Short mmCIF file of C-alpha atoms and ligand atoms in Angstrom, two decimals:
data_model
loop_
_atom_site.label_atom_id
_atom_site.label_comp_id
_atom_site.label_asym_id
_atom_site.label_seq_id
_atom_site.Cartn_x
_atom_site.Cartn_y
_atom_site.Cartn_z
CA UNK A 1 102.10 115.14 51.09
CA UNK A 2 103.95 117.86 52.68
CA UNK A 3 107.32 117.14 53.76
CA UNK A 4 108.03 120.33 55.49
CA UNK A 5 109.05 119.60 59.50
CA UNK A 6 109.51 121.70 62.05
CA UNK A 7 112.72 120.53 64.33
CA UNK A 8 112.74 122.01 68.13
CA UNK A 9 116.23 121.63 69.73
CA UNK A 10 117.32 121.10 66.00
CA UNK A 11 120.95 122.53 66.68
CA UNK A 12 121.28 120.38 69.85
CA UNK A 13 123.10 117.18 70.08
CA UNK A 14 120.69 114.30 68.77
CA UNK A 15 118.42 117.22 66.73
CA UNK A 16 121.28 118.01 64.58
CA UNK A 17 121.97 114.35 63.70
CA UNK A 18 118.30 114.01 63.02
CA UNK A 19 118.26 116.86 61.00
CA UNK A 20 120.96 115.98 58.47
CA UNK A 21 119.04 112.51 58.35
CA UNK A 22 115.90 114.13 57.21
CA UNK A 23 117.35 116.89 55.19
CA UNK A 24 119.43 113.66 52.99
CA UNK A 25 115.76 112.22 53.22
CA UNK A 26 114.29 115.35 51.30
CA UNK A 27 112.31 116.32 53.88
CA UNK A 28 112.36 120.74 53.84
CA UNK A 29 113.42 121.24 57.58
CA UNK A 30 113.28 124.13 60.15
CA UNK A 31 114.64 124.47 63.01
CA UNK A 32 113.43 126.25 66.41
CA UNK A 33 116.05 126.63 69.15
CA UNK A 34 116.90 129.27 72.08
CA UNK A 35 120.36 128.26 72.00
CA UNK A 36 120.47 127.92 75.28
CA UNK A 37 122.99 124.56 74.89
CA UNK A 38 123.55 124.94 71.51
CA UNK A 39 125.84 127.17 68.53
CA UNK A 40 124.89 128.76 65.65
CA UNK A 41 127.89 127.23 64.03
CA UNK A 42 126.11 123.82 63.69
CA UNK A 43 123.77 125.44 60.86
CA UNK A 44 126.77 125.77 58.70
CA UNK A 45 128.05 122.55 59.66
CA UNK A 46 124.61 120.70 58.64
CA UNK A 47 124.96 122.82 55.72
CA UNK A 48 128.79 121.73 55.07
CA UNK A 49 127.31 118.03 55.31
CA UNK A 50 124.28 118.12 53.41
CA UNK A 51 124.62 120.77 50.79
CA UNK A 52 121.66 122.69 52.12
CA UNK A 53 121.43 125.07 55.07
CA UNK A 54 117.97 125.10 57.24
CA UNK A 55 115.67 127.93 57.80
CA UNK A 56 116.15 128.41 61.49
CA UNK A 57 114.42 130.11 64.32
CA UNK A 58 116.44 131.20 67.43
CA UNK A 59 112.96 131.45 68.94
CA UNK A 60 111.98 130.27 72.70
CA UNK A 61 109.06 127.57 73.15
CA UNK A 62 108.07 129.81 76.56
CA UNK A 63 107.23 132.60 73.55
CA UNK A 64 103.92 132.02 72.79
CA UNK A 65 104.14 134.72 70.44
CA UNK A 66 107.12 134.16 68.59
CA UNK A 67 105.68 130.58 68.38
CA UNK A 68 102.27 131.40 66.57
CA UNK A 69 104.21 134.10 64.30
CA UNK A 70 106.70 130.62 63.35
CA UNK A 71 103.39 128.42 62.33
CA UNK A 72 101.68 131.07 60.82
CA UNK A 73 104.68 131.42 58.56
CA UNK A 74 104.70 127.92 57.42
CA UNK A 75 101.98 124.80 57.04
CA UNK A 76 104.49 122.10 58.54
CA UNK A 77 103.60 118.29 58.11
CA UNK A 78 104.99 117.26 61.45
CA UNK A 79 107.29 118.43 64.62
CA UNK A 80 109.80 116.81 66.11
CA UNK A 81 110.55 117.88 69.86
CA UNK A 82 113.69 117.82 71.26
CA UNK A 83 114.09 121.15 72.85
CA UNK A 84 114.06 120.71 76.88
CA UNK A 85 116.52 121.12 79.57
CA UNK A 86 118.19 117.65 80.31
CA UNK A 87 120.73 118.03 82.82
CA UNK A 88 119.43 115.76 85.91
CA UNK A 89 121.54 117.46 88.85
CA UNK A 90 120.02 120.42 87.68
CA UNK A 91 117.11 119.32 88.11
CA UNK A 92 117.11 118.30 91.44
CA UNK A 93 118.21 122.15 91.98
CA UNK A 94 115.73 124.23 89.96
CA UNK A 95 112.93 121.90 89.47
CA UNK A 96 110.70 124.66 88.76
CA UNK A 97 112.90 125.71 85.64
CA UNK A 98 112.21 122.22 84.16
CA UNK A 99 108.71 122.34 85.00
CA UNK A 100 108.69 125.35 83.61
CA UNK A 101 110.69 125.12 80.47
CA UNK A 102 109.62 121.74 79.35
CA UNK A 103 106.52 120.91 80.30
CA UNK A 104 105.70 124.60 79.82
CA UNK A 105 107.53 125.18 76.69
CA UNK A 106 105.20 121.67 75.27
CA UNK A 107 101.99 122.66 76.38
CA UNK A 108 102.95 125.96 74.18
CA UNK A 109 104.09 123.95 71.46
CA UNK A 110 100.95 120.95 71.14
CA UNK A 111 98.70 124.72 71.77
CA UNK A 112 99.80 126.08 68.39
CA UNK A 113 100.32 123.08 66.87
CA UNK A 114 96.40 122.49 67.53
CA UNK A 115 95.93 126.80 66.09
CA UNK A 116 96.92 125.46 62.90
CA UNK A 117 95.97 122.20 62.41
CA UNK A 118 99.61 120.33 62.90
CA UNK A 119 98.91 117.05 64.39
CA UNK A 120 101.85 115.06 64.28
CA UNK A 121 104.50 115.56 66.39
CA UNK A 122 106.99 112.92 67.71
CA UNK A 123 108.94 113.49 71.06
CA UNK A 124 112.19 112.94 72.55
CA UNK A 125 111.37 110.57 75.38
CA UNK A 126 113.38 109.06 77.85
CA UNK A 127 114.27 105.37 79.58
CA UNK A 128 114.25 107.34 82.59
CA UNK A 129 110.56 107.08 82.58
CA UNK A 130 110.72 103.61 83.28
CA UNK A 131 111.64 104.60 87.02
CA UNK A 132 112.86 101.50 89.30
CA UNK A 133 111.60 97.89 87.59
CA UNK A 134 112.12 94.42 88.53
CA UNK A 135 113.81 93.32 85.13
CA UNK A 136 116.55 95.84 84.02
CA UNK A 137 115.42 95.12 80.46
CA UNK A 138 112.76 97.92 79.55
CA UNK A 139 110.24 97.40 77.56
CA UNK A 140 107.31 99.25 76.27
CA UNK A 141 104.35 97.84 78.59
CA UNK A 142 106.10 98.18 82.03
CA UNK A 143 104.37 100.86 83.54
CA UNK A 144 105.52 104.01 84.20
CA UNK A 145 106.05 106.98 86.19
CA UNK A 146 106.62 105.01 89.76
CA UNK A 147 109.57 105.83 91.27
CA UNK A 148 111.16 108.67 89.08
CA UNK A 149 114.39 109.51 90.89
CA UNK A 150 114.64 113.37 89.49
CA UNK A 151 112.04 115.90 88.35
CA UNK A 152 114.29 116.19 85.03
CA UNK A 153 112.60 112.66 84.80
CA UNK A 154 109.44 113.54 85.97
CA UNK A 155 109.06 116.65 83.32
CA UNK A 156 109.51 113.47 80.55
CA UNK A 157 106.75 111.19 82.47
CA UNK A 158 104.11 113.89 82.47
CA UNK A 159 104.85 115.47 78.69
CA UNK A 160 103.81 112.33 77.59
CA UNK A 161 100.95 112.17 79.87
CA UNK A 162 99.87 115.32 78.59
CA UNK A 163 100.76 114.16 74.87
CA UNK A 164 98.31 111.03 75.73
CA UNK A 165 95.53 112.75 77.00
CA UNK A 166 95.81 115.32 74.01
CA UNK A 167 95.27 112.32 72.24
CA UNK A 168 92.54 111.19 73.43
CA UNK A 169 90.57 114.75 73.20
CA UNK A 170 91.61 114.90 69.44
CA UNK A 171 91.62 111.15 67.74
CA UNK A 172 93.23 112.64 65.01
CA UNK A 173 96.77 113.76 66.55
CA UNK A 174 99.31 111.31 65.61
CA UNK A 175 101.95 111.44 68.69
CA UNK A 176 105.13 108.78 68.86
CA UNK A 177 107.21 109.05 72.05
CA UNK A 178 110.41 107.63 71.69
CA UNK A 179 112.24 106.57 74.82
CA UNK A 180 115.80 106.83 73.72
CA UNK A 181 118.78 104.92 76.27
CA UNK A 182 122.32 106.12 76.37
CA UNK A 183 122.85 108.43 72.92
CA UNK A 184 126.81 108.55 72.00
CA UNK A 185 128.93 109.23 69.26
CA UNK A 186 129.16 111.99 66.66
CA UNK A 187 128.78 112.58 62.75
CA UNK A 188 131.25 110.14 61.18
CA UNK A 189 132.21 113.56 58.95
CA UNK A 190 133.31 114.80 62.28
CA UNK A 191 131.67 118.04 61.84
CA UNK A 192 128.91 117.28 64.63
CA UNK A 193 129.06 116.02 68.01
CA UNK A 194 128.16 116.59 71.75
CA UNK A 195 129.30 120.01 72.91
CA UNK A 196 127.54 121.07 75.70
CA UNK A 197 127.63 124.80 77.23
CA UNK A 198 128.87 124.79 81.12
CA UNK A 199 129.91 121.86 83.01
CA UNK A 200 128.52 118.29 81.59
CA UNK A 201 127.35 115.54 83.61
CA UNK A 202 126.78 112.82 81.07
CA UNK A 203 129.93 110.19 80.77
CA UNK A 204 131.02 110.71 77.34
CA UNK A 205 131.39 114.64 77.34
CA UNK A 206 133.30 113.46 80.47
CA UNK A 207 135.53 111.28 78.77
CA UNK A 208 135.92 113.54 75.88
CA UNK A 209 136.57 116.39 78.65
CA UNK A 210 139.52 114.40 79.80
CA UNK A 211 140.96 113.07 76.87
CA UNK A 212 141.46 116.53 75.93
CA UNK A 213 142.87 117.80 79.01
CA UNK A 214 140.01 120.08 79.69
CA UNK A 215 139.26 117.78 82.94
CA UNK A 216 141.77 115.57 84.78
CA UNK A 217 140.59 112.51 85.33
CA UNK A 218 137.33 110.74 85.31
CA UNK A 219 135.11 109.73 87.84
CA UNK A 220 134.12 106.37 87.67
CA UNK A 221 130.68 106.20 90.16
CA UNK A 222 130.81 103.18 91.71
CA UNK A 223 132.83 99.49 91.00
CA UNK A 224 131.25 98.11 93.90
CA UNK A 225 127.54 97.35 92.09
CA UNK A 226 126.39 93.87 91.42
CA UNK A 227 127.26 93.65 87.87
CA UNK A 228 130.59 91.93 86.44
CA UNK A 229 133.19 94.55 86.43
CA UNK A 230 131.40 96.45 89.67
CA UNK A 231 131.02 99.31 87.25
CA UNK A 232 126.78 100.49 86.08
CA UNK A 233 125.97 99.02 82.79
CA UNK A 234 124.15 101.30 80.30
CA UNK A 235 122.10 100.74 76.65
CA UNK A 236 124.59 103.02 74.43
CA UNK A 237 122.93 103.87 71.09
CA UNK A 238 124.96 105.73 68.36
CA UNK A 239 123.23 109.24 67.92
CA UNK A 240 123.28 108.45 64.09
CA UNK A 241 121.25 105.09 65.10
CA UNK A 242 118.99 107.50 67.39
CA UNK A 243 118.64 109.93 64.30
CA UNK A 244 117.64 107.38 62.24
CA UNK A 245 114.69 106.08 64.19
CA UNK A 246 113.32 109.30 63.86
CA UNK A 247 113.23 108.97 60.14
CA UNK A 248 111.61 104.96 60.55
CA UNK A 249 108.75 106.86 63.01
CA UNK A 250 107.87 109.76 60.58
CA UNK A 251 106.67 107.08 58.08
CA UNK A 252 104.89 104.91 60.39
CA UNK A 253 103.07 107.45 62.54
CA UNK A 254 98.98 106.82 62.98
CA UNK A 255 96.34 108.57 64.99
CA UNK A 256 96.87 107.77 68.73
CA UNK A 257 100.06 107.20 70.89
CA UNK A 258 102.80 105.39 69.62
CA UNK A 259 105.70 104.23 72.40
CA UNK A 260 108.98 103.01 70.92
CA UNK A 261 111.90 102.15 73.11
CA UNK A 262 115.49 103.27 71.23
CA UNK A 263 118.37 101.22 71.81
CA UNK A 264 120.82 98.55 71.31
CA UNK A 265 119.39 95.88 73.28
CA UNK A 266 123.11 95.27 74.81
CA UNK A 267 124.61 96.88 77.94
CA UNK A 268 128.01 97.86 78.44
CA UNK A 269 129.66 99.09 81.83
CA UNK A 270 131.92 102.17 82.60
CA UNK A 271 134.92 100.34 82.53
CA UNK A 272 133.45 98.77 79.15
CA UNK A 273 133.00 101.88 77.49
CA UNK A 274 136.74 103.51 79.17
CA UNK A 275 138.32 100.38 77.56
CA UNK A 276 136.78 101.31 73.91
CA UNK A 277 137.88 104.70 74.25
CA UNK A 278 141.46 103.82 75.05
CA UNK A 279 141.56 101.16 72.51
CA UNK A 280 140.59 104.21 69.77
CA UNK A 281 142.05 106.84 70.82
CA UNK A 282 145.54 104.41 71.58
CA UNK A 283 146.14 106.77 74.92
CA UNK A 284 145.30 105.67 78.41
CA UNK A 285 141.96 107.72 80.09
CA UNK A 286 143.20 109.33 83.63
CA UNK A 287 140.51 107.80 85.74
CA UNK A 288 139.90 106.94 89.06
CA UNK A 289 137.07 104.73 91.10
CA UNK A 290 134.71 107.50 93.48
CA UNK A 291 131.35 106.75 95.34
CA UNK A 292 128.40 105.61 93.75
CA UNK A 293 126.16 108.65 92.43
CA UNK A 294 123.14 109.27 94.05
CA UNK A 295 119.86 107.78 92.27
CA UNK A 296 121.96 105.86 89.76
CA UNK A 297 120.61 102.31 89.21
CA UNK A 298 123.06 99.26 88.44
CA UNK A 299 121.72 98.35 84.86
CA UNK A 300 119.05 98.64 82.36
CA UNK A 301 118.67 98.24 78.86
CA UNK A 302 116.19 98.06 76.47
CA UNK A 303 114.31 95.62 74.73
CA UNK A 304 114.43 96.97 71.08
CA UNK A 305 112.08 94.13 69.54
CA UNK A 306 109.13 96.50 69.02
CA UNK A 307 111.13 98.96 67.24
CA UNK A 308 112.58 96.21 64.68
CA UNK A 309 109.19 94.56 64.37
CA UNK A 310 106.80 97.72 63.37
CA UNK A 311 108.90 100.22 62.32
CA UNK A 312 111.84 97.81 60.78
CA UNK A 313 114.51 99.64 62.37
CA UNK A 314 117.05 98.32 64.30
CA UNK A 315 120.84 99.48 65.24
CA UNK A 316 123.82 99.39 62.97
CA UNK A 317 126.63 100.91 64.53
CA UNK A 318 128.82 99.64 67.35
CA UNK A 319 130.62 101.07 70.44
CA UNK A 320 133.55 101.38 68.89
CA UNK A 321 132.21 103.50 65.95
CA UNK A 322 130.61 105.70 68.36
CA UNK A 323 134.14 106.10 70.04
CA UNK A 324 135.83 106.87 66.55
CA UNK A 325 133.54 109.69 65.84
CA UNK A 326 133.45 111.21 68.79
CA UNK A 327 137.44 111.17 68.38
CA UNK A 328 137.06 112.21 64.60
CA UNK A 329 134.78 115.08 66.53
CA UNK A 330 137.27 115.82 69.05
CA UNK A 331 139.79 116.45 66.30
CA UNK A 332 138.17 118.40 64.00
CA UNK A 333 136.78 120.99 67.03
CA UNK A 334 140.90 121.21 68.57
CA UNK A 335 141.56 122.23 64.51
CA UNK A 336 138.88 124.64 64.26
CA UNK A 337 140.17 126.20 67.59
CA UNK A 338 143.56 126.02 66.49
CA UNK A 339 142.80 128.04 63.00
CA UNK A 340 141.22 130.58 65.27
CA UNK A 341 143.72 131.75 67.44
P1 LIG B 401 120.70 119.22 73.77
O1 LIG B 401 120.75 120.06 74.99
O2 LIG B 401 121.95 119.07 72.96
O3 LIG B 401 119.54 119.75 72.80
C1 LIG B 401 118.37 120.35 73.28
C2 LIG B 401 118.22 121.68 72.56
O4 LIG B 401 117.02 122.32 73.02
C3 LIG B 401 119.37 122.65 72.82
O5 LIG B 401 119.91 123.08 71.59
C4 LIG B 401 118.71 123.81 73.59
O6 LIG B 401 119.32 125.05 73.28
C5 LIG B 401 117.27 123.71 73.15
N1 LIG B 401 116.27 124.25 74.08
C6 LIG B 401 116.14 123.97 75.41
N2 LIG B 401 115.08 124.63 75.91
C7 LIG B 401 114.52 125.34 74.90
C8 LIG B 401 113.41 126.21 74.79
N3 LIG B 401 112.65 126.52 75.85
N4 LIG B 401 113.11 126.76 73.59
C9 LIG B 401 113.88 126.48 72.50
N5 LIG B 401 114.95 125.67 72.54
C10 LIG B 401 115.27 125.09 73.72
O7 LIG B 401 120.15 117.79 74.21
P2 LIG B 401 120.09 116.42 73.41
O8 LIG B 401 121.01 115.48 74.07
O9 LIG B 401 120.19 116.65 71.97
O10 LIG B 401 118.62 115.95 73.79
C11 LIG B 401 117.51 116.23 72.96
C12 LIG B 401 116.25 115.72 73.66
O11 LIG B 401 116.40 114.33 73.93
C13 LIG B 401 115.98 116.39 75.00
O12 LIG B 401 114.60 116.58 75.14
C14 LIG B 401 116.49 115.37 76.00
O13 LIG B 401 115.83 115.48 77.23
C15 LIG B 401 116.15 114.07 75.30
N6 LIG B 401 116.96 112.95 75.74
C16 LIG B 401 118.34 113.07 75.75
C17 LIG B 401 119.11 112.02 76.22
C18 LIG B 401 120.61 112.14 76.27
O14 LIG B 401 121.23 111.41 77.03
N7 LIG B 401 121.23 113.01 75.48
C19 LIG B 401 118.50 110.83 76.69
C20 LIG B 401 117.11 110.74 76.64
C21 LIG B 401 116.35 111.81 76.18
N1 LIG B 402 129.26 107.94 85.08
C1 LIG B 402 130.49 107.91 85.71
N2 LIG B 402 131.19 109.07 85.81
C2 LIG B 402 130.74 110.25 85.29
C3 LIG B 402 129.48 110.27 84.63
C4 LIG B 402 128.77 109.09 84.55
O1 LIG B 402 130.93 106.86 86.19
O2 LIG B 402 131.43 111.27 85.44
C5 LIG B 402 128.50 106.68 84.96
C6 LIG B 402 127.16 106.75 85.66
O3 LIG B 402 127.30 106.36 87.00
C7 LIG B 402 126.33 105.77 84.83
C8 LIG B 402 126.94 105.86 83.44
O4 LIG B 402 128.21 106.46 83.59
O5 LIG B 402 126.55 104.48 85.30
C9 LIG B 402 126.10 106.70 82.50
O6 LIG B 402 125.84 107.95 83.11
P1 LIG B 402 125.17 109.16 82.32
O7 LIG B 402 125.06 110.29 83.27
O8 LIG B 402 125.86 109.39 81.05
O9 LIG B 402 123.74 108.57 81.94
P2 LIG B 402 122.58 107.97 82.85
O10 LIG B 402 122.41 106.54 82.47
O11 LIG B 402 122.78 108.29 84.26
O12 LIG B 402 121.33 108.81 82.37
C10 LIG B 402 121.17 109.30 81.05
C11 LIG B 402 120.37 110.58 81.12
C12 LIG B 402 119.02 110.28 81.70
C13 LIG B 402 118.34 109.24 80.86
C14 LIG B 402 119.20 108.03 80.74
C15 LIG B 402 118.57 107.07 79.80
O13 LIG B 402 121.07 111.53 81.89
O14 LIG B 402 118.23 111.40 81.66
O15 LIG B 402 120.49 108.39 80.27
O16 LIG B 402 118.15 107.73 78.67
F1 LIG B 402 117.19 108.87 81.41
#
């Protein structure tokens, strides 16, 4: 069997993870990214981790072109789809750019996947699909699609609409969607982590932001919510967790439409996760209590059982890993900028 895979987004944040995973897995891996909110730097650092440097494509998905020169080159196995705009504020202000980019930059992708005969392909899904529910634990059957509260959210509801009905016009594509919770955490070599281009919006950049000076003080949205603290609780799964879920998925995919949730199972709240980072990084976080953000909901989590049962996969790592690699990350990126000034 071929074990060549092509990796969209493959120098972003949970790609990169995923590809050192399959790369130590002896899969042969390519990556495709516009590094749009990515570097070029994390090809060496894959390389510095693994011993092996992937072929890689700074291509665009919206490039039909460039994509049907890329699978013409090479007879991959499978794809793995992360590339996609994710930031949800964003959304709300260009929604036709995330229409656009990923649900247009998919449909280009499953197109010339379908040219030459790749039919497995597993994508970066989202809890946010799971809109407003009556039990904050997710799980797999809930319907979904009712109530999305951004069009960031909606672009992940209807790519795996559009994956679904793909599968039913071809019985043999073999499509997983994984609906990953909160990803933290970094490469416990330090070398990889979350570094997003322009202003982040997600809490742990945040945190990381501040604990480095680059932004005063957090933002906590909200202590006034019906949980115990007051703070939102949130499923927090270890990107090296996430990454390895990919790998359980690419040896259980099947024709059809496979739906997986990705998390812990266990929710922990702002102040939660502020404590964790204190107690690892041994400094006091500069933070302060603001309104609630718009759209966010008090709690959810996942229910991981179907994950454990059919693919055997289930999380390792703890909060307070995740927070020592993202400060083992923080570290080694304030060295690197210190050896090049
Ligand atoms: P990321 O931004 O770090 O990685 C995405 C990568 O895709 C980036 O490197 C970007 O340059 C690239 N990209 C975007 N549009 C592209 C295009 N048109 N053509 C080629 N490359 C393109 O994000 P991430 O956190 O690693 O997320 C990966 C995937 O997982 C995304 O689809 C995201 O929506 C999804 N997801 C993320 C989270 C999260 O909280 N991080 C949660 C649920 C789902
Ligand atoms: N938060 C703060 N201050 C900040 C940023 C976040 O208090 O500056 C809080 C939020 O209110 C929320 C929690 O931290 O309670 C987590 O917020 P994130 O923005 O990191 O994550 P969300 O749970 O809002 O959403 C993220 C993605 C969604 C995805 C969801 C589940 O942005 O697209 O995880 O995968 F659907």
């Amino acid at each position: 069997m071929s074990r060549k895979i092509l990796v969209t987004g493959g120098t972003g944040y949970i790609g990169s993870h995923t590809v050192v995973e399959l790369i130590n897995a002896g899969y042969e891996v390519e990556i495709l990214d516009n590094l749009f909110n990515s570097k070029i730097t994390v090809l060496n650092r894959i390389a510095q981790i693994t011993g092996k440097k992937p072929k890689f494509y700074e291509a665009d998905l919206r490039d039909k072109a460039t994509l049907d020169k890329i699978f013409n080159d090479t007879q991959y196995d499978s794809v793995i789809h992360f590339a996609g705009l994710k930031a949800v504020g964003e959304s709300v202000e260009k929604p036709l750019e995330y229409y656009e980019n990923n649900i247009g930059g998919t449909v280009n992708l499953i197109e010339a996947m379908r040219a030459h005969g790749v039919k497995k392909i597993i994508f970066s899904s989202s809890a946010t699909v799971y809109g407003v529910q009556e039990s904050p634990e997710y799980v797999e059957t809930m319907t979904t699609g009712g109530q999305l509260a951004n069009p960031y959210g909606r672009t992940k509801y209807f790519i795996e609409e559009i994956l679904k009905d793909t599968c039913t016009a071809d019985p043999e594509f073999q499509v997983a969607l994984l609906r990953y919770f909160n990803p933290i955490g970094a490469h416990p070599s330090g070398l990889l982590g979350e570094d997003p281009n322009g202003i982040p919006n997600n809490l742990m950049p945040i945190v990381m932001r501040v604990s480095d000076g680059r932004i005063e003080k957090l933002a906590v949205y909200g202590d006034d919510y019906p949980t115990a603290d007051g703070t939102c609780r949130r499923d927090y799964i270890h990107v090296v967790d996430l990454a390895k879920g990919h790998m359980a998925m690419l040896d259980h995919l099947k024709p059809g439409v496979a739906i997986f949730n990705l998390g812990t199972g266990q929710p922990n709240s702002v102040k939660e996760i502020i404590s964790a980072f204190e107690k690892a990084s041994g400094k006091a976080l500069p933070h302060y209590i603001a309104d609630r953000r718009a759209g966010d909901l008090p709690e959810f989590w996942a229910n991981p059982t179907k994950a454990k049962v059919e693919l055997g996969w289930q999380t390792e790592l703890t909060i307070d890993d995740a927070m020592r690699d993202t400060l083992k990350f923080l570290e080694h990126e304030k060295q690197q900028s210190l050896s090049q000034k």
